[in-house]
Coordinates of C-alpha atoms and ligand atoms in Angstrom, one line a residue:
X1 CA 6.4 -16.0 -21.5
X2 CA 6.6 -13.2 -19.0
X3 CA 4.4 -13.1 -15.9
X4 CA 3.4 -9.3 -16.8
X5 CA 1.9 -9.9 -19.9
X6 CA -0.7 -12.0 -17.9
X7 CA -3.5 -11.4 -15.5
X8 CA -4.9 -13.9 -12.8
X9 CA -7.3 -15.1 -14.7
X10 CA -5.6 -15.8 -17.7
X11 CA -2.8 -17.8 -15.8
X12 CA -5.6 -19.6 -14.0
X13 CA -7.1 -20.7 -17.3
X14 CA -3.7 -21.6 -18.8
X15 CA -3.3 -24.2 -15.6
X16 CA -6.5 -25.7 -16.0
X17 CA -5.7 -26.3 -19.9
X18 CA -2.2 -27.7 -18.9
X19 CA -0.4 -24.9 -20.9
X20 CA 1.4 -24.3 -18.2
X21 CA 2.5 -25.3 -14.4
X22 CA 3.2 -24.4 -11.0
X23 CA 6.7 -24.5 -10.9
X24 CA 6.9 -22.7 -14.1
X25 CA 4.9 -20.0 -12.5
X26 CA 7.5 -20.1 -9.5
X27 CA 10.6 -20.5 -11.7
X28 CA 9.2 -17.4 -14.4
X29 CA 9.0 -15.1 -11.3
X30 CA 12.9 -15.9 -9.4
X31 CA 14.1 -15.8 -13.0
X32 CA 12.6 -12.4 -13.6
X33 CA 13.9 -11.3 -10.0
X34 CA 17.3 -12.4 -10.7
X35 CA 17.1 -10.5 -14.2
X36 CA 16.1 -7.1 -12.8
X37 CA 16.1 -6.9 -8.9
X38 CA 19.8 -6.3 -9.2
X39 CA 18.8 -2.9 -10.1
X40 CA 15.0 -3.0 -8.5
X41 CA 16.1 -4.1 -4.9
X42 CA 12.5 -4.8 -4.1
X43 CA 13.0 -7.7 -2.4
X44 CA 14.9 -8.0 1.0
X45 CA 14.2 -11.7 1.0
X46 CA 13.6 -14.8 -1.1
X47 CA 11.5 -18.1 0.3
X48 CA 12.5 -19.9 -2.9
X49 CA 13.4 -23.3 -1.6
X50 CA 9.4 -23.1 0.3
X51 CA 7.9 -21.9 -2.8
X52 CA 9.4 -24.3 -4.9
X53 CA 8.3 -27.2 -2.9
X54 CA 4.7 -25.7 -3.1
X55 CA 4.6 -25.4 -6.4
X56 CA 5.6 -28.9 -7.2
X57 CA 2.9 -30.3 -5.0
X58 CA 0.3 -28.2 -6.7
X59 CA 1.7 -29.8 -9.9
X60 CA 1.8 -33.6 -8.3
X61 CA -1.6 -32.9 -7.5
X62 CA -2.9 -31.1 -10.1
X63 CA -5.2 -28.7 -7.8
X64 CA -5.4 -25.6 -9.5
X65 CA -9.2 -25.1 -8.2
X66 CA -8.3 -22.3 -5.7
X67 CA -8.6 -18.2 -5.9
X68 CA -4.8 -17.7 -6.3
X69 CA -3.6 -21.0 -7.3
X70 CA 0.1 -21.4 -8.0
X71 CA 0.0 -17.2 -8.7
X72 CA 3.4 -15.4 -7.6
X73 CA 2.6 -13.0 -5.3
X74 CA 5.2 -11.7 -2.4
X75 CA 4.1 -9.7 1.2
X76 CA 5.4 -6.6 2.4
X77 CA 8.0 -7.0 5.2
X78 CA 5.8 -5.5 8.2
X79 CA 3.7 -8.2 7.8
X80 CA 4.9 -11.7 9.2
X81 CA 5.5 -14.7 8.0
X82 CA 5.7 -17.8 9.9
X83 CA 9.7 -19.0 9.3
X84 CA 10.6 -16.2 7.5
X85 CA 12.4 -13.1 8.4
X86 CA 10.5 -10.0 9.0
X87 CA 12.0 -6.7 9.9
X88 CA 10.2 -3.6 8.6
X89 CA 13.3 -2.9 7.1
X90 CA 15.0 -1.7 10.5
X91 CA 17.9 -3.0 12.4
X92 CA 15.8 -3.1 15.4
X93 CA 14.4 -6.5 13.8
X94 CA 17.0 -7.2 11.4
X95 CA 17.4 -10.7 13.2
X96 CA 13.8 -11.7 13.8
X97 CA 14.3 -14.8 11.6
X98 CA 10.9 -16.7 12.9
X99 CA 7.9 -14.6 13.9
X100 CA 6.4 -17.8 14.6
X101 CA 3.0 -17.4 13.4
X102 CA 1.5 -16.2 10.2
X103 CA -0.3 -12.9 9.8
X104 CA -3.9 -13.5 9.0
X105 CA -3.4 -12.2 5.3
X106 CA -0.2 -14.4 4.9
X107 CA -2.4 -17.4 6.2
X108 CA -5.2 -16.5 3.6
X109 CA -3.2 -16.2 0.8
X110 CA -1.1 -19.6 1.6
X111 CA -4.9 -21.4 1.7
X112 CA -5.4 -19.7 -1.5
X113 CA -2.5 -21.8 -3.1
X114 CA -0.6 -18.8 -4.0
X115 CA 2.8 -19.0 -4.1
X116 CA 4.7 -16.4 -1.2
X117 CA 8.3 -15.1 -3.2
X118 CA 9.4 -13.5 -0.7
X119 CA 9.2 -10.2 1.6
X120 CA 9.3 -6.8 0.2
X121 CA 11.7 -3.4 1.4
X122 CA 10.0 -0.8 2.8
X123 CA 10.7 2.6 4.7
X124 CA 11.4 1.7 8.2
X125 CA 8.4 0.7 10.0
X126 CA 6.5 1.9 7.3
X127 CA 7.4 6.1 8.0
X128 CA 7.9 7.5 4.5
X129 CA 6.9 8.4 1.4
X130 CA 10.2 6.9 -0.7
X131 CA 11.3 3.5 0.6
X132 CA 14.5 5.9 1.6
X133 CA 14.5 5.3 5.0
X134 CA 15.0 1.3 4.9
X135 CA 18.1 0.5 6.7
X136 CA 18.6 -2.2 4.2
X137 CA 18.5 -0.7 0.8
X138 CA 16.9 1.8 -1.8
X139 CA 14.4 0.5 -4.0
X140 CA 14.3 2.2 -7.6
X141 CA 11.3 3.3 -10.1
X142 CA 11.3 0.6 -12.9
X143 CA 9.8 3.6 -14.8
X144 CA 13.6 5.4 -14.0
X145 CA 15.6 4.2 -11.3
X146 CA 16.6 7.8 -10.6
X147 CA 13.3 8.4 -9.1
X148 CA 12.0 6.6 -5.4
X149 CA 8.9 4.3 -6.0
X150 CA 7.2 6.0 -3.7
X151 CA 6.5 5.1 0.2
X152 CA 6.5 3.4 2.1
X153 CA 5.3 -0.1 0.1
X154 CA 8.1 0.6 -2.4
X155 CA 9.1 -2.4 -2.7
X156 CA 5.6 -4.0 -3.1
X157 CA 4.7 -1.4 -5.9
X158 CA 8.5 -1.6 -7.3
X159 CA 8.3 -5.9 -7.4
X160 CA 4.8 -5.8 -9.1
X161 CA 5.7 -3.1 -11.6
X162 CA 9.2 -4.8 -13.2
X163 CA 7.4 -8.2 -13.2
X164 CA 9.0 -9.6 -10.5
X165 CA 5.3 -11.1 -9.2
X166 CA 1.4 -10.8 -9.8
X167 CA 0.6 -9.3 -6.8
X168 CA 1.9 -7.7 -3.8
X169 CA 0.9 -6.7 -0.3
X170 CA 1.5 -3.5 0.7
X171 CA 0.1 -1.3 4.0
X172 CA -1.2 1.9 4.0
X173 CA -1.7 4.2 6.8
X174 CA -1.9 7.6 5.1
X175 CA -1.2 6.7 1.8
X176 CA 1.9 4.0 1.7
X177 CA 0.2 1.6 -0.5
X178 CA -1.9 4.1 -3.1
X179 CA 1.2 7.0 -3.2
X180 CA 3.6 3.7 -4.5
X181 CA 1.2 2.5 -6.9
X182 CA 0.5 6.0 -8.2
X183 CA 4.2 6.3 -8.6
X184 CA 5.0 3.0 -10.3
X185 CA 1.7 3.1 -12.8
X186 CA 0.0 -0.3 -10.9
X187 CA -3.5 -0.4 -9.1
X188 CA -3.6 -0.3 -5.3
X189 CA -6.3 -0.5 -3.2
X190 CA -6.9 0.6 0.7
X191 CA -9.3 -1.0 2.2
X192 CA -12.2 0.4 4.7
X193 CA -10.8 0.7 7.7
X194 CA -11.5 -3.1 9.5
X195 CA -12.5 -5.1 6.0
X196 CA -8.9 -7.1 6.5
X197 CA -7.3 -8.3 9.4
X198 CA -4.3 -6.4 11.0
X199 CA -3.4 -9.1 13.1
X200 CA -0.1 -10.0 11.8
X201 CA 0.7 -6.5 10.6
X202 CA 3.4 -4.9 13.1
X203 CA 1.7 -2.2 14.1
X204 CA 2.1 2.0 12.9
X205 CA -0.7 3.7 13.9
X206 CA -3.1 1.0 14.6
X207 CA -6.3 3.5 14.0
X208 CA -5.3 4.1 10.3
X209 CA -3.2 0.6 9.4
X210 CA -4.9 -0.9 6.7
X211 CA -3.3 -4.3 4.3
X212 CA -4.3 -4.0 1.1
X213 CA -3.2 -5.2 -2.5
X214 CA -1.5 -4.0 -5.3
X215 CA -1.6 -5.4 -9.1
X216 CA -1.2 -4.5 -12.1
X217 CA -4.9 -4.6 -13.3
X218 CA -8.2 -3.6 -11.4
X219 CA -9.9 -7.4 -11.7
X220 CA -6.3 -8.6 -10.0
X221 CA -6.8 -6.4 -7.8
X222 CA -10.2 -7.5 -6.5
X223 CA -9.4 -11.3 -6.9
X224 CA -6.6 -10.8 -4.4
X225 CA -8.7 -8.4 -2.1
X226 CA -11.6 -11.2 -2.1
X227 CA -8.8 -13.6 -0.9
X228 CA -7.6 -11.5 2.3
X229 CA -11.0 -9.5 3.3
X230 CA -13.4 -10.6 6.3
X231 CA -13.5 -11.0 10.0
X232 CA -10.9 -12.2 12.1
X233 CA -11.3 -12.6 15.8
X234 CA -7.9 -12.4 16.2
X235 CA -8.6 -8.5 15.2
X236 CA -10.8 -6.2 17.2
X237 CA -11.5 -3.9 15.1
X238 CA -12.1 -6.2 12.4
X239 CA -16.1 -5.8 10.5
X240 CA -17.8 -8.6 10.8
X241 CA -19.7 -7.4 7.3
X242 CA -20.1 -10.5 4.9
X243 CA -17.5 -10.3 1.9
X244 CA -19.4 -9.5 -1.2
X245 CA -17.7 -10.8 -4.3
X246 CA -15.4 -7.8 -5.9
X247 CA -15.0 -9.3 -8.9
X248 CA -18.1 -10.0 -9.9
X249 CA -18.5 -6.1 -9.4
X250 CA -16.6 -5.5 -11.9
X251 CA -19.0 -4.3 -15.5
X252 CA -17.8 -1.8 -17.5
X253 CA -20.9 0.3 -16.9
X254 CA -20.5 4.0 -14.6
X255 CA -23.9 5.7 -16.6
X256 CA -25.3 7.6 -13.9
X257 CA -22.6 7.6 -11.4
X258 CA -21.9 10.4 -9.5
X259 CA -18.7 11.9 -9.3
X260 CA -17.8 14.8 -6.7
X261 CA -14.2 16.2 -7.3
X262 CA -13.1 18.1 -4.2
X263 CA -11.8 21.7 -5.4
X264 CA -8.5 21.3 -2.8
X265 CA -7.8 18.6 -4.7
X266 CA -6.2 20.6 -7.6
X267 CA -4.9 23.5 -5.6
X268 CA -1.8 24.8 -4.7
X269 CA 0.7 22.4 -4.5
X270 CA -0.6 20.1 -7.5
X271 CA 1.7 20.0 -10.5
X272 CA 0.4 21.1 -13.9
X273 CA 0.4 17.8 -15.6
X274 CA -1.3 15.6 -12.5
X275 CA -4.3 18.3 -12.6
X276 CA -4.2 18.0 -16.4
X277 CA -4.3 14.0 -15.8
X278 CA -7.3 14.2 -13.8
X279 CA -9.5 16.7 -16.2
X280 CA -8.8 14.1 -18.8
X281 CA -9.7 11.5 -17.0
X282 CA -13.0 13.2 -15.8
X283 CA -13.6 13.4 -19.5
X284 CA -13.5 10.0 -20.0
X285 CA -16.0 9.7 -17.5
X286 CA -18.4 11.7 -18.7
X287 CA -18.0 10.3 -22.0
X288 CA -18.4 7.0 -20.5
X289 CA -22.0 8.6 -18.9
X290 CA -21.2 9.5 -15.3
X291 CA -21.4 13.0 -14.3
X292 CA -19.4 15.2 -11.3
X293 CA -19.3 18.2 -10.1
X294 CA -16.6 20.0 -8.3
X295 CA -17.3 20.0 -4.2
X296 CA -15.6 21.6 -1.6
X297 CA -14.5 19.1 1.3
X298 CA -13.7 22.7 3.7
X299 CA -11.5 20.8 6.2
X300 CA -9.0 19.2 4.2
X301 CA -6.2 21.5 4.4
X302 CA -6.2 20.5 8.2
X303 CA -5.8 16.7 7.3
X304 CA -2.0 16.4 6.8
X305 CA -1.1 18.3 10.2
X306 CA -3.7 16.2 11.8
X307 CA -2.4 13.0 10.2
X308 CA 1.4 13.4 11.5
X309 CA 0.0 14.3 15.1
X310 CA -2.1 11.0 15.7
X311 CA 0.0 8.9 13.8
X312 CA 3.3 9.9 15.4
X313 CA 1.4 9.9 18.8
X314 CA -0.1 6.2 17.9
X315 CA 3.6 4.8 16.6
X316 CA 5.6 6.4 19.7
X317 CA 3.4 4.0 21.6
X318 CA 3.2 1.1 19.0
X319 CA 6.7 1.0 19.2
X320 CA 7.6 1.2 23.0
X321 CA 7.6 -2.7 22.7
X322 CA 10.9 -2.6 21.1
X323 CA 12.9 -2.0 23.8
X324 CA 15.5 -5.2 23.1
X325 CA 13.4 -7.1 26.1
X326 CA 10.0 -7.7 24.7
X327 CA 11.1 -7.3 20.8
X328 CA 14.0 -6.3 19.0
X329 CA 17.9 -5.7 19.1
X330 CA 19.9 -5.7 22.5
X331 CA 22.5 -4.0 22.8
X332 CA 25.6 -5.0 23.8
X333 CA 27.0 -1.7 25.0
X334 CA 25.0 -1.5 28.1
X335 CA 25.8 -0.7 31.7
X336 CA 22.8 -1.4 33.3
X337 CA 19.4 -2.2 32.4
X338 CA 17.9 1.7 32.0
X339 CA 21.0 2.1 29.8
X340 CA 20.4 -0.9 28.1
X341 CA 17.0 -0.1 26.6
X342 CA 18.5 3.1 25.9
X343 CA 21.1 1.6 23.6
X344 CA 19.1 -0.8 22.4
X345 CA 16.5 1.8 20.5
X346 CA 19.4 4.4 19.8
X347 CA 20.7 1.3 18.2
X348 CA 18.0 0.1 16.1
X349 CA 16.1 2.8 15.3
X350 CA 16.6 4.6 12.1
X351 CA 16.7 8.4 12.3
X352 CA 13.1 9.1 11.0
X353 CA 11.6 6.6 13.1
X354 CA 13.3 8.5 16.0
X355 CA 11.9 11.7 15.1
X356 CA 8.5 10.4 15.3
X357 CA 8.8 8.7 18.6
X358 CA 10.1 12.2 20.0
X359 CA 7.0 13.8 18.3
X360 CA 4.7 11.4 19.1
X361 CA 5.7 11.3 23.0
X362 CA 5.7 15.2 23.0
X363 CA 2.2 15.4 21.5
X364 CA 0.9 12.9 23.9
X365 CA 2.5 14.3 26.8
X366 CA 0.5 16.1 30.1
X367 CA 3.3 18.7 29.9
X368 CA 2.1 21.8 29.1
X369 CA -1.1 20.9 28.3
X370 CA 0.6 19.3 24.8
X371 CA -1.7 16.5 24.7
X372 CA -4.9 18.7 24.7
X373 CA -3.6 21.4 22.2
X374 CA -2.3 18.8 20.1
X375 CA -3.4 14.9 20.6
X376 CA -7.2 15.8 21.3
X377 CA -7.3 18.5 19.0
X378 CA -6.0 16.8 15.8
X379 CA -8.5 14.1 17.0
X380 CA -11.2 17.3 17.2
X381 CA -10.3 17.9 13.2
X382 CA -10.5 13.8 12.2
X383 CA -14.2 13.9 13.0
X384 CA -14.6 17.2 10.8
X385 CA -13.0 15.8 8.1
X386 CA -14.9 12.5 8.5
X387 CA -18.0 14.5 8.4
X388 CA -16.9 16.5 5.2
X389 CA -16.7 13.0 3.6
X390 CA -20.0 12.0 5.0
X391 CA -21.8 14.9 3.9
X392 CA -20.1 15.1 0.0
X393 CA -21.7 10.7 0.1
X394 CA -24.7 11.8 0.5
X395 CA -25.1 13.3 -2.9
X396 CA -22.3 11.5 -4.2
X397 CA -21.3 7.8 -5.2
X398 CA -17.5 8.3 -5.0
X399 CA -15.0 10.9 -4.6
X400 CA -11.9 11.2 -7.5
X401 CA -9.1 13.6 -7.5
X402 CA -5.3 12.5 -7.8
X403 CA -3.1 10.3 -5.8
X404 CA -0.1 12.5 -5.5
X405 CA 0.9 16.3 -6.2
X406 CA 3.6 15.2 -8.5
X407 CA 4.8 12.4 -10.2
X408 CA 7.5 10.3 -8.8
X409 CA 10.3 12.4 -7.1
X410 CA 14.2 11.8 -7.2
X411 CA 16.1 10.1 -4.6
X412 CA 17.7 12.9 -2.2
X413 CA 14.9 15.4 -3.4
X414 CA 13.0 15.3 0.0
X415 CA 15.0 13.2 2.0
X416 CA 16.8 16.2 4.0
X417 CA 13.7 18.0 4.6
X418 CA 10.9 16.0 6.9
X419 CA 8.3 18.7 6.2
X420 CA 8.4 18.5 2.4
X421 CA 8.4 14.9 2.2
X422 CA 5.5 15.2 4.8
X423 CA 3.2 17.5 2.5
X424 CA 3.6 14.9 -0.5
X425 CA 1.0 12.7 1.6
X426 CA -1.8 15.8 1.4
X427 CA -4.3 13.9 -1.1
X428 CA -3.8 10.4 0.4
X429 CA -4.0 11.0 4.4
X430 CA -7.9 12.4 4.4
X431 CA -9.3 8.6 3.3
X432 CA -7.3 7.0 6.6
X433 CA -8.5 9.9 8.8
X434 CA -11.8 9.2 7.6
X435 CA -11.4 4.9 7.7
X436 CA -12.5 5.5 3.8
X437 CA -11.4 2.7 1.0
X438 CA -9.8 4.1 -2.3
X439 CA -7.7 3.1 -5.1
X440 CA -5.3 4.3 -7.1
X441 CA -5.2 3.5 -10.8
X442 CA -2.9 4.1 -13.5
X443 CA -3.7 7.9 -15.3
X444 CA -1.2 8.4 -17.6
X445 CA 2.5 9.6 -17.8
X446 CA 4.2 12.4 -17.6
X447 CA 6.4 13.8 -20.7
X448 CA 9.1 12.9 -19.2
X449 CA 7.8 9.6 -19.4
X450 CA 6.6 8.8 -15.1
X451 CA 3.2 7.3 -14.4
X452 CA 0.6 9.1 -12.5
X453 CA -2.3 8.1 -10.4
X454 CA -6.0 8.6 -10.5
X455 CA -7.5 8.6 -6.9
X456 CA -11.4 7.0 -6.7
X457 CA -12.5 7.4 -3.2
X458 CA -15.8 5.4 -1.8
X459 CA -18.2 5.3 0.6
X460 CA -17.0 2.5 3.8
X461 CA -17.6 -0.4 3.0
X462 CA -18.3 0.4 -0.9
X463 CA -15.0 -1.2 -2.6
X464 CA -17.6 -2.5 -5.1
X465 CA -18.4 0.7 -6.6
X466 CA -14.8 1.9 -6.2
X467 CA -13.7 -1.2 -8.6
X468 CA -16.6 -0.9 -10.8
X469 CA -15.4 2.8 -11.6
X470 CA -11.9 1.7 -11.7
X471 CA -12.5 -0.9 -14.4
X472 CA -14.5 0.8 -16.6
X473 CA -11.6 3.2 -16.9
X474 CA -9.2 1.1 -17.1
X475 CA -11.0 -0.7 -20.0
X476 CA -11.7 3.0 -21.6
X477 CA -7.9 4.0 -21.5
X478 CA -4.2 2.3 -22.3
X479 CA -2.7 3.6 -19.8
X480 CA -2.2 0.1 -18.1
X481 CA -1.0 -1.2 -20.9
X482 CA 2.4 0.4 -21.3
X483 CA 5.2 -0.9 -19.4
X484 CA 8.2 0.2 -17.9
X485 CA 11.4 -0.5 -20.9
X486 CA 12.9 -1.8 -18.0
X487 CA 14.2 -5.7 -18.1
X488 CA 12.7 -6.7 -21.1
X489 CA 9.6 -5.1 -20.3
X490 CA 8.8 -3.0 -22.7
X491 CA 5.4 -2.4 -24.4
Ligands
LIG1 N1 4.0 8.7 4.2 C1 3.1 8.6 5.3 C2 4.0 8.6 6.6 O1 5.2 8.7 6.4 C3 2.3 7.4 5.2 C4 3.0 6.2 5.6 C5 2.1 5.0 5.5 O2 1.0 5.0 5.0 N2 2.6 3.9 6.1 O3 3.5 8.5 7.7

C-alpha cells in the first residue's frame, strides 16, 4: 500500500474495518520519506519518535472517531510547533528548538488525531516563489527535480506530491501556497482572509498571511480545512463566522454557475500552453452546465507592484523582532550592543530577506515623502483592486483564470534576477490584496510532462462554492489521477 493511492476518507474507513492501523499509517509515510526525500528534501525535520508514540496509542485505544485520525500530515516550518524546531528555513532561527507553544492550527490538527511528520522547507521567511532561498536546502519537483516546486510552501507541495504525507500546511501571502500546488499538480487552498488563525504563524505580512492546506484531492482538501477554520481569540483579525461544513459542499453539480474570466488573466506574460489549459478547462465547464464570460478586472496590472510595496513595508517591520535580543541568532562578533544587533541580522538573514527589509524600511520611510508616494499609495490601489473584485461578484459566482504564467521553472532560472521572479506572482497576489479565498487545482500537464494549475477564485467567505466548482472538475477530468514516475509513484 502507498499512502497516495488513498484519500482521507478511504483511510478512515479502512481503520474503522481494522484493515489497517495507526502505526502503519505512521510507519508507510517515514518509509516513503526515507525512499524518496533523499532526492525531495521536503522535509527539514522529522518528529518520528512523537508520532510514533501517537499512533500506537490511537491503536491501544482504538479511537479512530476523529476528522483526521491517525492521517500523516506534516506543517510548514513558519508555523510552530510546541517541542519542535521551527526556523522558516533561516539561520536567524536555525536553533529555536522549542517555540514553546503550539500554533493554533498545529493544536487543531493534534485534537484531530492526525499524526504531525514533521516540518516542511520553505524560502526564507516565506519570500519566494522557489523554495531557493531556504538557508537549509533546495527542495525538487517530483514531477522533474530539475525544476523548483514552486514558493515559498515548496516543501509542503513537494512532501504531499511524492507521497511523503496526506496533507500539508502551507502559507500563502501572495500566492506561496496556490503557486506550489499549481507547480506540483496537488490542490491548495487560501483561505479568506481571517477564516484560520494566524496565531502561531511567524509573521510576513500580517495583512495578507493566510494558513491554508494542500492535498492531493479537493474533498482532502476541505476535510483538513474544516479541521483548522474558525475563531481564535488569540487572533484579532480572526472572523468569528460559524464554520459551515466544506465537505458536505462538495456535489458534483456547477449547472448555472457563473463564471467571469478576467481578460488580464491570459495576457502578455501567460505561456501558450497555461492559456490553452484554461480554455479547456472552461470547456469542461460549460459542458458540465455553468456558463462565463470574459470580464475585465481594469486594476490588475497594478496588483503585483502594489503587492511587493505593502508586503515588504509589513515584513521590514514583522521582522525587526529579530534582532538576536527578543528572537533569533546573536552574534558573537560584536563590540557593543548597536553592533551587536547589527551582526546579529547581517548574520542570520538570507540575502533576499535583506533586500526586502531595505525596501520595506525605504517605502515606509518619512524621507522624502517615500511613505506617501509609495506605502499609502499602493494601499490607494488595494482598495481599487478590492473593488474590481467586488464589482465582477456581483454578477458573478467565482472568478477562474490560471495559477501561474508558466509551468514550473528551473532552478537558477529566476534566482539572479529579483524582478522576474517577482512577476511570476502576477495571477496569485490580486486574491491577498483583496482578503479573497481561491484554490488551485490540478489542470493538466505540459508536453514536456509539468503539471499546471487552474485558479477558482470566490466570493469572502464563499470556500463552499469554490470547492463545489473544484470537485466537479476534478471528478470531470484525470488530471489528478496521474502521478509523478517518481519513487514508485507512477500512474
Ligand atoms: N512569492 C511571493 C513573495 O515572494 C509570495 C510569498 C508568499 O505568499 N509567502 O512575496
Amino acid at each position: 500500500m502507498a499512502l497516495y493511492n488513498y484519500t482521507i476518507k478511504q483511510v478512515e474507513n479502512m481503520l474503522h474495518k481494522k484493515e489497517i492501523s495507526a502505526e502503519e499509517l505512521a510507519n508507510l509515510s517515514f518509509e516513503q520519506i526515507r525512499a524518496v526525500d533523499g532526492d525531495v528534501k521536503a522535509f527539514l525535520t522529522l518528529n518520528e519518535e512523537n508520532v510514533k508514540a501517537k499512533a500506537k496509542k490511537l491503536d491501544e485505544e482504538k479511537t479512530y472517531g476523529k476528522k483526521l485520525a491517525a492521517i500523516p500530515g506534516a506543517i510548514k516550518d513558519n508555523i510552530v510547533t510546541k517541542g519542535i524546531r521551527t526556523t522558516c528555513a533561516s539561520q536567524m532561527l536555525a536553533n529555536f528548538d522549542d517555540p514553546l507553544y503550539d500554533a493554533t492550527v498545529t493544536e487543531k490538527l493534534a485534537n484531530e488525531d492526525s499524526l504531525m511528520i514533521g516540518k516542511l522547507n520553505m524560502d526564507e521567511f516565506a519570500m519566494g516563489s522557489s523554495t531557493e532561498t531556504s538557508s537549509f536546502q533546495k527542495t525538487y519537483n517530483p514531477w522533474n527535480l530539475d525544476h523548483v516546486p514552486g514558493g515559498s510552501s515548496g516543501g509542503s507541495a513537494a512532501a504531499v506530491a511524492a507521497g511523503e504525507v496526506m496533507f500539508s500546511l502551507g502559507t500563502d501571502t501572495g500566492g506561496s501556497i496556490r503557486q506550489p500546488a499549481a507547480f506540483c499538480g496537488i490542490v491548495g487552498m487560501k483561505p479568506t482572509y481571517g477564516l484560520v488563525s494566524r496565531f502561531g504563524l511567524v509573521a510576513f505580512a500580517p495583512s495578507l498571511d493566510q494558513i491554508g492546506p494542500l492535498t492531493r484531492t479537493v474533498e482532502d482538501n476541505a476535510r483538513v480545512l474544516e479541521v483548522i477554520a474558525g475563531h481564535d481569540a488569540n487572533d484579532s483579525t480572526s472572523s468569528k463566522n460559524a464554520i459551515p461544513s466544506y465537505v458536505d459542499a462538495l456535489v458534483e453539480d456547477v449547472k448555472g454557475l457563473k463564471i467571469a474570466v478576467p481578460k488580464q488573466f491570459l495576457s502578455e506574460g501567460v505561456s501558450e500552453e497555461v492559456k490553452e489549459s484554461v480554455k479547456n478547462a472552461l470547456q469542461m465547464y460549460e459542458l458540465l452546465g455553468a456558463t462565463w464570460e470574459e470580464v475585465s478586472l481594469p486594476h490588475l496590472p497594478y496588483a503585483d507592484a502594489a503587492y511587493y510595496l505593502i508586503a515588504n513595508g509589513e515584513a521590514s517591520s514583522s521582522l525587526a523582532r529579530f534582532d538576536g535580543v527578543r528572537f533569533g541568532n546573536r552574534s558573537d562578533n560584536a563590540t557593543d550592543m548597536i553592533d551587536m544587533f547589527k551582526q546579529s541580522r547581517t548574520e542570520g538573514f538570507g540575502e533576499e530577506v535583506k533586500r526586502r527589509i531595505l525596501m520595506g524600511t525605504t517605502v515606509l520611510s518619512g524621507r522624502d515623502n517615500f511613505n506617501e508616494a509609495y506605502f499609502r499609495k499602493a494601499q490607494k490601489v488595494r482598495t481599487l483592486i478590492a473593488n474590481d473584485f467586488k464589482a465582477a461578484f456581483e454578477q458573478y459566482d467565482v472568478i477562474i483564470g490560471p495559477t501561474t504564467p508558466t509551468p514550473a521553472f528551473k532552478f537558477g532560472e529566476k534566482i539572479d534576477d529579483p524582478l522576474t521572479m517577482y512577476t511570476s506572482d502576477i495571477l496569485t497576489v490580486p486574491v491577498n490584496l483583496a482578503g479573497l479565498p481561491a484554490l488551485s487545482v490540478p489542470n493538466g500537464y505540459t508536453e514536456a510532462g509539468l503539471p499546471l494549475g487552474l485558479q477558482i477564485i470566490g466570493k469572502h467567505f464563499d470556500e463552499q462554492t469554490i470547492y463545489r466548482a473544484a470537485y466537479a472538475y476534478e471528478k470531470a477530468t484525470n488530471h489528478h489521477k496521474k502521478r509523478p514516475n517518481f519513487g514508485g509513484a507512477s500512474e
